[in-house]
Short mmCIF file of C-alpha atoms and ligand atoms in Angstrom, two decimals:
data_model
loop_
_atom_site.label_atom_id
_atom_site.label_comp_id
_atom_site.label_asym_id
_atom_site.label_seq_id
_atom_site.Cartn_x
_atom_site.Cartn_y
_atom_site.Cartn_z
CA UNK Y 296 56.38 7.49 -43.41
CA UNK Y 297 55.22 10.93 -44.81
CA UNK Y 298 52.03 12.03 -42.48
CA UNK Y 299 48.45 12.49 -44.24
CA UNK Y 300 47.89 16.05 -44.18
CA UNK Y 301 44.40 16.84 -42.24
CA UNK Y 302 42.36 19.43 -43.97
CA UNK Y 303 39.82 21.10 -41.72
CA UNK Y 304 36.16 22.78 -41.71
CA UNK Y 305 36.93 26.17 -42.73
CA UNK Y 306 34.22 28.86 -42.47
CA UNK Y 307 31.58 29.41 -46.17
CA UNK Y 308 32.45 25.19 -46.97
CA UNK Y 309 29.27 23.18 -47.55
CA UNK Y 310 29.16 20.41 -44.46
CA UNK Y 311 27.56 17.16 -44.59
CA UNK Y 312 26.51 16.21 -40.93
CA UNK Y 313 25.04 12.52 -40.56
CA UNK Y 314 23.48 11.57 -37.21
CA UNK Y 315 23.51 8.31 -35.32
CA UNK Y 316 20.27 7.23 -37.14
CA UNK Y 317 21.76 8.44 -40.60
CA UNK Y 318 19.62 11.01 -41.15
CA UNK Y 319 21.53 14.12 -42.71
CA UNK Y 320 21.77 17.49 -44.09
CA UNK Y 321 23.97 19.91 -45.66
CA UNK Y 322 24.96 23.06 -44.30
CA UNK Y 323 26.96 26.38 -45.28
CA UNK Y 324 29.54 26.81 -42.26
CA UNK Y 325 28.83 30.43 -40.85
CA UNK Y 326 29.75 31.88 -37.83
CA UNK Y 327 27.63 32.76 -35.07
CA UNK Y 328 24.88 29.83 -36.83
CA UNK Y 329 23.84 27.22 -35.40
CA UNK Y 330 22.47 23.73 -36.65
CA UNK Y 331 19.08 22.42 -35.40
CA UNK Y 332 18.16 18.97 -35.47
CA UNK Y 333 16.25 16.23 -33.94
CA UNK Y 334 18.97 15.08 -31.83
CA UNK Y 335 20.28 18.56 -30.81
CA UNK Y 336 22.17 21.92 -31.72
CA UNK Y 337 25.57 22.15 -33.34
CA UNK Y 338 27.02 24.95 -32.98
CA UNK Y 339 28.81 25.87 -36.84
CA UNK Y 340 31.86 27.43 -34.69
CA UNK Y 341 32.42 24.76 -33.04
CA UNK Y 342 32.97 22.68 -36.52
CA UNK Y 343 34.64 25.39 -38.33
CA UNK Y 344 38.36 24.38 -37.81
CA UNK Y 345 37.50 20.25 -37.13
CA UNK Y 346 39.50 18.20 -39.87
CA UNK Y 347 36.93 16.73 -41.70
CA UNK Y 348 35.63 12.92 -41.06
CA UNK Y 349 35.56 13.82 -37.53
CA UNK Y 350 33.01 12.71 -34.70
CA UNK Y 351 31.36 15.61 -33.45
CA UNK Y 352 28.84 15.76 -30.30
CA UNK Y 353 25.77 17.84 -30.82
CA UNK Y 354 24.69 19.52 -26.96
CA UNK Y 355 22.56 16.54 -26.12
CA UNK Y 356 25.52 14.17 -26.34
CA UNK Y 357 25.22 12.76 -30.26
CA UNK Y 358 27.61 11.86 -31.94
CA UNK Y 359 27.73 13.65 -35.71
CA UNK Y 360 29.56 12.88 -38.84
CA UNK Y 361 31.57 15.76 -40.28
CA UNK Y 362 32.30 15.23 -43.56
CA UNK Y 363 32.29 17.15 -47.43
CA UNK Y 364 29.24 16.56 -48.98
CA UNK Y 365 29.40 14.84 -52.65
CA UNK Y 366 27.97 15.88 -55.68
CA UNK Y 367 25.28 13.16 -55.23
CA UNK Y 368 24.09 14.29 -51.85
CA UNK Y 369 24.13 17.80 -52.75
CA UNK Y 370 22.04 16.70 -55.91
CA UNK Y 371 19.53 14.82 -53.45
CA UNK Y 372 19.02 18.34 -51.78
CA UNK Y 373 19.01 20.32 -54.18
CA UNK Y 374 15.96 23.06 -53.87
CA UNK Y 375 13.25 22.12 -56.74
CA UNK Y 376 9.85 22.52 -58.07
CA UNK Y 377 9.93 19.97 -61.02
CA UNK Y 378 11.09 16.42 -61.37
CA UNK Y 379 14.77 15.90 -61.35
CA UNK Y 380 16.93 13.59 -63.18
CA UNK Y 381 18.36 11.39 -60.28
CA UNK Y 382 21.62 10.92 -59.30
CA UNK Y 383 21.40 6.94 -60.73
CA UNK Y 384 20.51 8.28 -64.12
CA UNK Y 385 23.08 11.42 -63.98
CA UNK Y 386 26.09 9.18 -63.92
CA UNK Y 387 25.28 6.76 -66.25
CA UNK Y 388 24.00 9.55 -68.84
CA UNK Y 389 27.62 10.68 -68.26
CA UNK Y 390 29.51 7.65 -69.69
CA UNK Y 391 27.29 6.73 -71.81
CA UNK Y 392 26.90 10.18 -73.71
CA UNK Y 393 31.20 10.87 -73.12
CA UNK Y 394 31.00 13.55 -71.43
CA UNK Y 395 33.88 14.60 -69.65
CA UNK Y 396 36.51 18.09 -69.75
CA UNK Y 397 36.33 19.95 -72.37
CA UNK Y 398 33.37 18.87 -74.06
CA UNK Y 399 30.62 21.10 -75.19
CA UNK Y 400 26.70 19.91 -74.12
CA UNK Y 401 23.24 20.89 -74.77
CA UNK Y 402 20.66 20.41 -72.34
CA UNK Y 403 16.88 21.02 -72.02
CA UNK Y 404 15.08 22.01 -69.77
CA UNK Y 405 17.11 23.44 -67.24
CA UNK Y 406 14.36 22.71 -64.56
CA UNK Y 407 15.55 22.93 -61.05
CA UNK Y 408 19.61 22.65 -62.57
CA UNK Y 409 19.89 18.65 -60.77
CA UNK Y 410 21.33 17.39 -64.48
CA UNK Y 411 23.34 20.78 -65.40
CA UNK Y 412 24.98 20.61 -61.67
CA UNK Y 413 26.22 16.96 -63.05
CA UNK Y 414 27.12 18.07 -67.10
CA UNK Y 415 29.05 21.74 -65.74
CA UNK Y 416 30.84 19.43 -62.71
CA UNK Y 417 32.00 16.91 -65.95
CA UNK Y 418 32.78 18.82 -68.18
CA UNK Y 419 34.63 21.53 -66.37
CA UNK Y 420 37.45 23.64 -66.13
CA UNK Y 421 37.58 24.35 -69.66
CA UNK Y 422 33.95 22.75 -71.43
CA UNK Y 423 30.70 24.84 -71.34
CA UNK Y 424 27.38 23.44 -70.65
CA UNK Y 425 24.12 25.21 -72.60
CA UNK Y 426 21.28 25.23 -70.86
CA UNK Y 427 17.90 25.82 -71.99
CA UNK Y 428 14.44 26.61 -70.71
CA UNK Y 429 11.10 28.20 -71.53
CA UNK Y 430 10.07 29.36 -68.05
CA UNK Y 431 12.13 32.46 -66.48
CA UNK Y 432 11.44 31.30 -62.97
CA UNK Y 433 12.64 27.60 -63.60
CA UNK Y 434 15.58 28.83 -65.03
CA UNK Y 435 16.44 31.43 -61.97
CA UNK Y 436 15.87 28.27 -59.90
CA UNK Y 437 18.40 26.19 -61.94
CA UNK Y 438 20.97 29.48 -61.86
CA UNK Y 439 20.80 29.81 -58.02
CA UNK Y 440 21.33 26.38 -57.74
CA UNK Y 441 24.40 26.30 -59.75
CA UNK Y 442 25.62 29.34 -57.75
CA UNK Y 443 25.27 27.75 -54.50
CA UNK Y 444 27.63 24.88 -55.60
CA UNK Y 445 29.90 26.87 -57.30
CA UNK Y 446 29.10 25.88 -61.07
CA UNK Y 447 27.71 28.17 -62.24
CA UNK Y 448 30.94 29.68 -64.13
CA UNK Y 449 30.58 26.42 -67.00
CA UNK Y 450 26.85 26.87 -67.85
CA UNK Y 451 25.35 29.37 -70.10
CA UNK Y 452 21.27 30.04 -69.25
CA UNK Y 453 19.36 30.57 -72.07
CA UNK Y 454 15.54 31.35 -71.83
CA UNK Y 455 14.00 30.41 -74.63
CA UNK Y 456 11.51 27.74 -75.74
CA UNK Y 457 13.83 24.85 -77.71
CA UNK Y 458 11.16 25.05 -81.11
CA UNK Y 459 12.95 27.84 -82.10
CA UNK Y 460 16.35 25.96 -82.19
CA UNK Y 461 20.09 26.17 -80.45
CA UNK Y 462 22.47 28.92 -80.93
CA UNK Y 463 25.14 26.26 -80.75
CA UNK Y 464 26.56 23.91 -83.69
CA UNK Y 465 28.95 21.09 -83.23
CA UNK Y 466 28.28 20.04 -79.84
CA UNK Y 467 29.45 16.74 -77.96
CA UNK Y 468 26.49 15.85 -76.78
CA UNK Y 469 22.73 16.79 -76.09
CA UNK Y 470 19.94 15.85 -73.79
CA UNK Y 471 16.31 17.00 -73.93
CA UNK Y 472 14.42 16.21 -70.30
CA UNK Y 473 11.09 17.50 -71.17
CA UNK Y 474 8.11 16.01 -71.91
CA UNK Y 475 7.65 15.84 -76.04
CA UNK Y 476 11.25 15.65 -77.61
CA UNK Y 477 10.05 13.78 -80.79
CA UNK Y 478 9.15 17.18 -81.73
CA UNK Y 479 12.58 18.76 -80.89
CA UNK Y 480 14.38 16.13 -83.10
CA UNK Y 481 15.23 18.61 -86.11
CA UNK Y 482 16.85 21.36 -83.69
CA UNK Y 483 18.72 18.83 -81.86
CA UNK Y 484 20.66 17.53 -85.27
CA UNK Y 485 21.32 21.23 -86.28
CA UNK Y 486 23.21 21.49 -83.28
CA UNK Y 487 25.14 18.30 -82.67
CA UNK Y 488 28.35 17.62 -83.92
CA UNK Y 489 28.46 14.40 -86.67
CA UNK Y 490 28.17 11.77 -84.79
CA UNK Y 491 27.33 13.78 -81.75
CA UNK Y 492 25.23 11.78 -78.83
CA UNK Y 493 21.56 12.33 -78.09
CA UNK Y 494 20.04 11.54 -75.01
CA UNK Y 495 16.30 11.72 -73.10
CA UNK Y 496 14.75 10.46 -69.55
CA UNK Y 497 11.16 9.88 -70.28
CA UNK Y 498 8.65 8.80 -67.63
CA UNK Y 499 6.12 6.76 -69.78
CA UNK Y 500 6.47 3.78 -71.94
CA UNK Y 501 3.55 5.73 -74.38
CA UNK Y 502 5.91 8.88 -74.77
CA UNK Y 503 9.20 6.46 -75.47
CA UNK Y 504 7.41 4.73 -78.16
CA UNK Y 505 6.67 8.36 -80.05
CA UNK Y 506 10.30 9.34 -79.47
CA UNK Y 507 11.10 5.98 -81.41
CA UNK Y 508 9.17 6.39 -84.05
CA UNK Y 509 10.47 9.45 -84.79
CA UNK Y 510 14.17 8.66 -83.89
CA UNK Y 511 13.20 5.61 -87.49
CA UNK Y 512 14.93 8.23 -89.99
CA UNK Y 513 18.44 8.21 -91.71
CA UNK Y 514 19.57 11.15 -89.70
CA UNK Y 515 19.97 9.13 -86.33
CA UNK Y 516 21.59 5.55 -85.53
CA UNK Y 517 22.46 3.41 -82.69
CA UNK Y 518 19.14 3.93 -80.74
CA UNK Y 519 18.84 2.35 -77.22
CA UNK Y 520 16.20 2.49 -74.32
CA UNK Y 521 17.87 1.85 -70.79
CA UNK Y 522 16.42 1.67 -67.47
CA UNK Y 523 18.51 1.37 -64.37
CA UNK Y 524 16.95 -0.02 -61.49
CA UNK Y 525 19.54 0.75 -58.24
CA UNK Y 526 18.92 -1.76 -54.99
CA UNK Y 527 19.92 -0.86 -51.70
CA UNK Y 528 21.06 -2.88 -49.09
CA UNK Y 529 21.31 -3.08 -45.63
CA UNK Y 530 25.90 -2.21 -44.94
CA UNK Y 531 25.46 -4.22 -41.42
CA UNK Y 532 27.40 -7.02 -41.48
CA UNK Y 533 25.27 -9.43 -38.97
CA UNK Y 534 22.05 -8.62 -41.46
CA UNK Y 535 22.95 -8.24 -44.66
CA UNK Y 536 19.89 -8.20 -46.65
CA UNK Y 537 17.99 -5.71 -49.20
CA UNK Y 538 15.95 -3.00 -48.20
CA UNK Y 539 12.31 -3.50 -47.85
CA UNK Y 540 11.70 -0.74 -50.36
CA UNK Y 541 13.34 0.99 -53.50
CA UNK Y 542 11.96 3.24 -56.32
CA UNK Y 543 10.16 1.03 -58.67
CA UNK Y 544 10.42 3.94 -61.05
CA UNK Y 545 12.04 7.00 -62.14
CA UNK Y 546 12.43 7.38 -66.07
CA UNK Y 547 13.46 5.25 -69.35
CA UNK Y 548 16.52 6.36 -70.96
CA UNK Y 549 17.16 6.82 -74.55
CA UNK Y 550 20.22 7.48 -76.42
CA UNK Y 551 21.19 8.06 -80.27
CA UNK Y 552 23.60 9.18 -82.24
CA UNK Y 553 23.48 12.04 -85.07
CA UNK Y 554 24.57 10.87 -88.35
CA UNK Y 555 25.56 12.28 -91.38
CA UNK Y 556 22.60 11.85 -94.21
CA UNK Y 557 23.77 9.62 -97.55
CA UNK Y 558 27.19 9.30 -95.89
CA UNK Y 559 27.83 5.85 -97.23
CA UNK Y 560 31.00 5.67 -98.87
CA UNK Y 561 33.61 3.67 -100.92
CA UNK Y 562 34.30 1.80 -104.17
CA UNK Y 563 31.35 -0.80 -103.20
CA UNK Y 564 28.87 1.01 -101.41
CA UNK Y 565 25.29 -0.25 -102.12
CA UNK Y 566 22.47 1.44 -102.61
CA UNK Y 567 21.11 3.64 -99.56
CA UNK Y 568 18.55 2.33 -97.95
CA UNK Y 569 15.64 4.75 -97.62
CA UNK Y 570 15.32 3.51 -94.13
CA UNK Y 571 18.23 2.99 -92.16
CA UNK Y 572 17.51 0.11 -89.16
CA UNK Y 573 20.03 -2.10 -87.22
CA UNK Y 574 17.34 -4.47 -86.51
CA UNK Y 575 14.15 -5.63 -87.14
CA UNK Y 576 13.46 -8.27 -85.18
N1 SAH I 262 16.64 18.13 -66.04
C1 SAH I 262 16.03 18.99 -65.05
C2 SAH I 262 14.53 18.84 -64.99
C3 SAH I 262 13.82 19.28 -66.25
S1 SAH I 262 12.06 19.41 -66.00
C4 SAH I 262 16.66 18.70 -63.68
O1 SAH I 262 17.39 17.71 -63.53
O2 SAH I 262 16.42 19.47 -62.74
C5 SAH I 262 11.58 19.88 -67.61
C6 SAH I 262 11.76 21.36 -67.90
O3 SAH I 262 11.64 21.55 -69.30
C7 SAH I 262 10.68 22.24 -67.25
O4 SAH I 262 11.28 23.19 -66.40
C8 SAH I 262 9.99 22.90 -68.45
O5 SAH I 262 9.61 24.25 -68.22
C9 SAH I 262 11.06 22.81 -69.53
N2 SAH I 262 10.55 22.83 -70.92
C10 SAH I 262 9.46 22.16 -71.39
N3 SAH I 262 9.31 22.40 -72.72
C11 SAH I 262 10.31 23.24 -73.09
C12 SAH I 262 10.70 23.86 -74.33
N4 SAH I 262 9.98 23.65 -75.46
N5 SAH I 262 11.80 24.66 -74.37
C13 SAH I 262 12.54 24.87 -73.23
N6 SAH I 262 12.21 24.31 -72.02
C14 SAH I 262 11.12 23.50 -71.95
#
């Protein structure tokens, strides 16, 4: 039997430590640092060189988890000063929008750079991620962000407010996170690709309603509104149960795709309809 090879701490990797009671944090291995917590120091030589997934003892005698922290916990801690579209969202958005390498995506606002981290880490080595945002000091937020995880080399920043329309045409897929997209609608087509996917996180039920009414014209199809509700449970074997709490709340999503106007075609095609709606009921 071949032997797994161990790969080890080295010194500038990212570290997830966990601690007996599961609370954790992410660290930048440096020597000469040190780690702080609640249940004592670690000292960051002391980890540099352990293969990861290893048990390590903090001076008071507690046992840590070493391990590589994934894209969804370094999400989680991500610095920020606006909302952020969660990690339960981020995936979903993913599939359901086809994003993957290669492909070419919209986004705005940048915000604090939680959903560009999760479009540049899809879409790289060889897609490019466009993101927007009206505020310089959101988007040097965002920017830093990416730079810390080593992203930043897929996205293009652009500062700009989104009314005055994308530089890009043709692209995969688009997703507006701010708070009015109904009015963003026309800019949004320009840019996609025919066919392309549209996507939004909106807190309110009022604000999803506008977005629908405007999303009623010929030039979009295939509208949805998703929520994902994500329950945790209790991994201990002997009591298995729920949590006692979860988030009630975080956003609706909606998705739609760009269509080509007066696109029906063939020897029978009927008449047009002015209005173009799967379903009325
Ligand atoms: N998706 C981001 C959060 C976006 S918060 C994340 O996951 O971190 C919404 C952002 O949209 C804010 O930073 C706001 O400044 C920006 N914004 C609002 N209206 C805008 C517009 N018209 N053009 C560009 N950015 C806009």
């Amino acid at each position: 039997m071949t032997e797994r090879p161990v790969s080890c701490a080295r010194a500038g990797d990212l570290a997830l430590l966990i601690g007996p009671d599961r609370r954790w944090q992410i660290v930048r291995l440096e020597p000469g640092q040190a780690v702080h917590t609640h249940r004592g120091v670690l000292v960051h030589d002391d980890l540099i060189g352990c293969p990861w997934g290893s048990r390590v003892v903090s001076h008071t005698g507690q046992p840590f988890l070493l391990l590589t922290p994934s894209l969804h916990d370094l999400i989680l801690r991500l610095r920020r000063t606006t909302q952020i579209v969660y990690p339960k969202e981020a995936g979903y958005i993913l599939l359901k929008m086809n994003i993957g390498p290669g492909c070419r995506v919209v986004e705005a606002g940048s915000g604090s750079g939680a959903l560009t981290a999760v479009l540049a880490h899809a879409v790289r080595p060889d897609g490019r991620v466009y993101s927007y945002e009206v505020r310089p000091e959101m988007q040097q937020l965002a920017r830093r962000n990416l730079e810390r995880l080593g992203l930043a080399d897929v996205v293009e920043f652009k500062t700009r407010d989104i009314a005055e329309g994308f530089d890009e045409v043709g692209v995969d897929a688009l997703f507006l996170d701010l708070p009015n997209p109904w009015d963003y609608l026309d800019q949004a087509h320009a840019a996609l690709a025919n066919g392309g996917y549209l996507g939004s996180l909106l807190p309110t039920a009022n604000q999803v309603t506008r977005l629908l009414a405007a999303l009623e014209s010929p030039r979009w199809g295939l509208v949805e509104v998703e929520e994902i509700l994500l329950r945790p449970y209790k991994a201990v074997s002997a009591r298995f149960r729920p949590e006692d709490r979860m988030v009630a709340h975080t956003g609706f999503l909606i998705f739609a795709r760009a269509l080509v106007e007066e696109s029906i075609s063939g020897p029978n095609a009927p008449e047009i309809p002015a209005t173009f709606r799967e379903d009325e009921t």
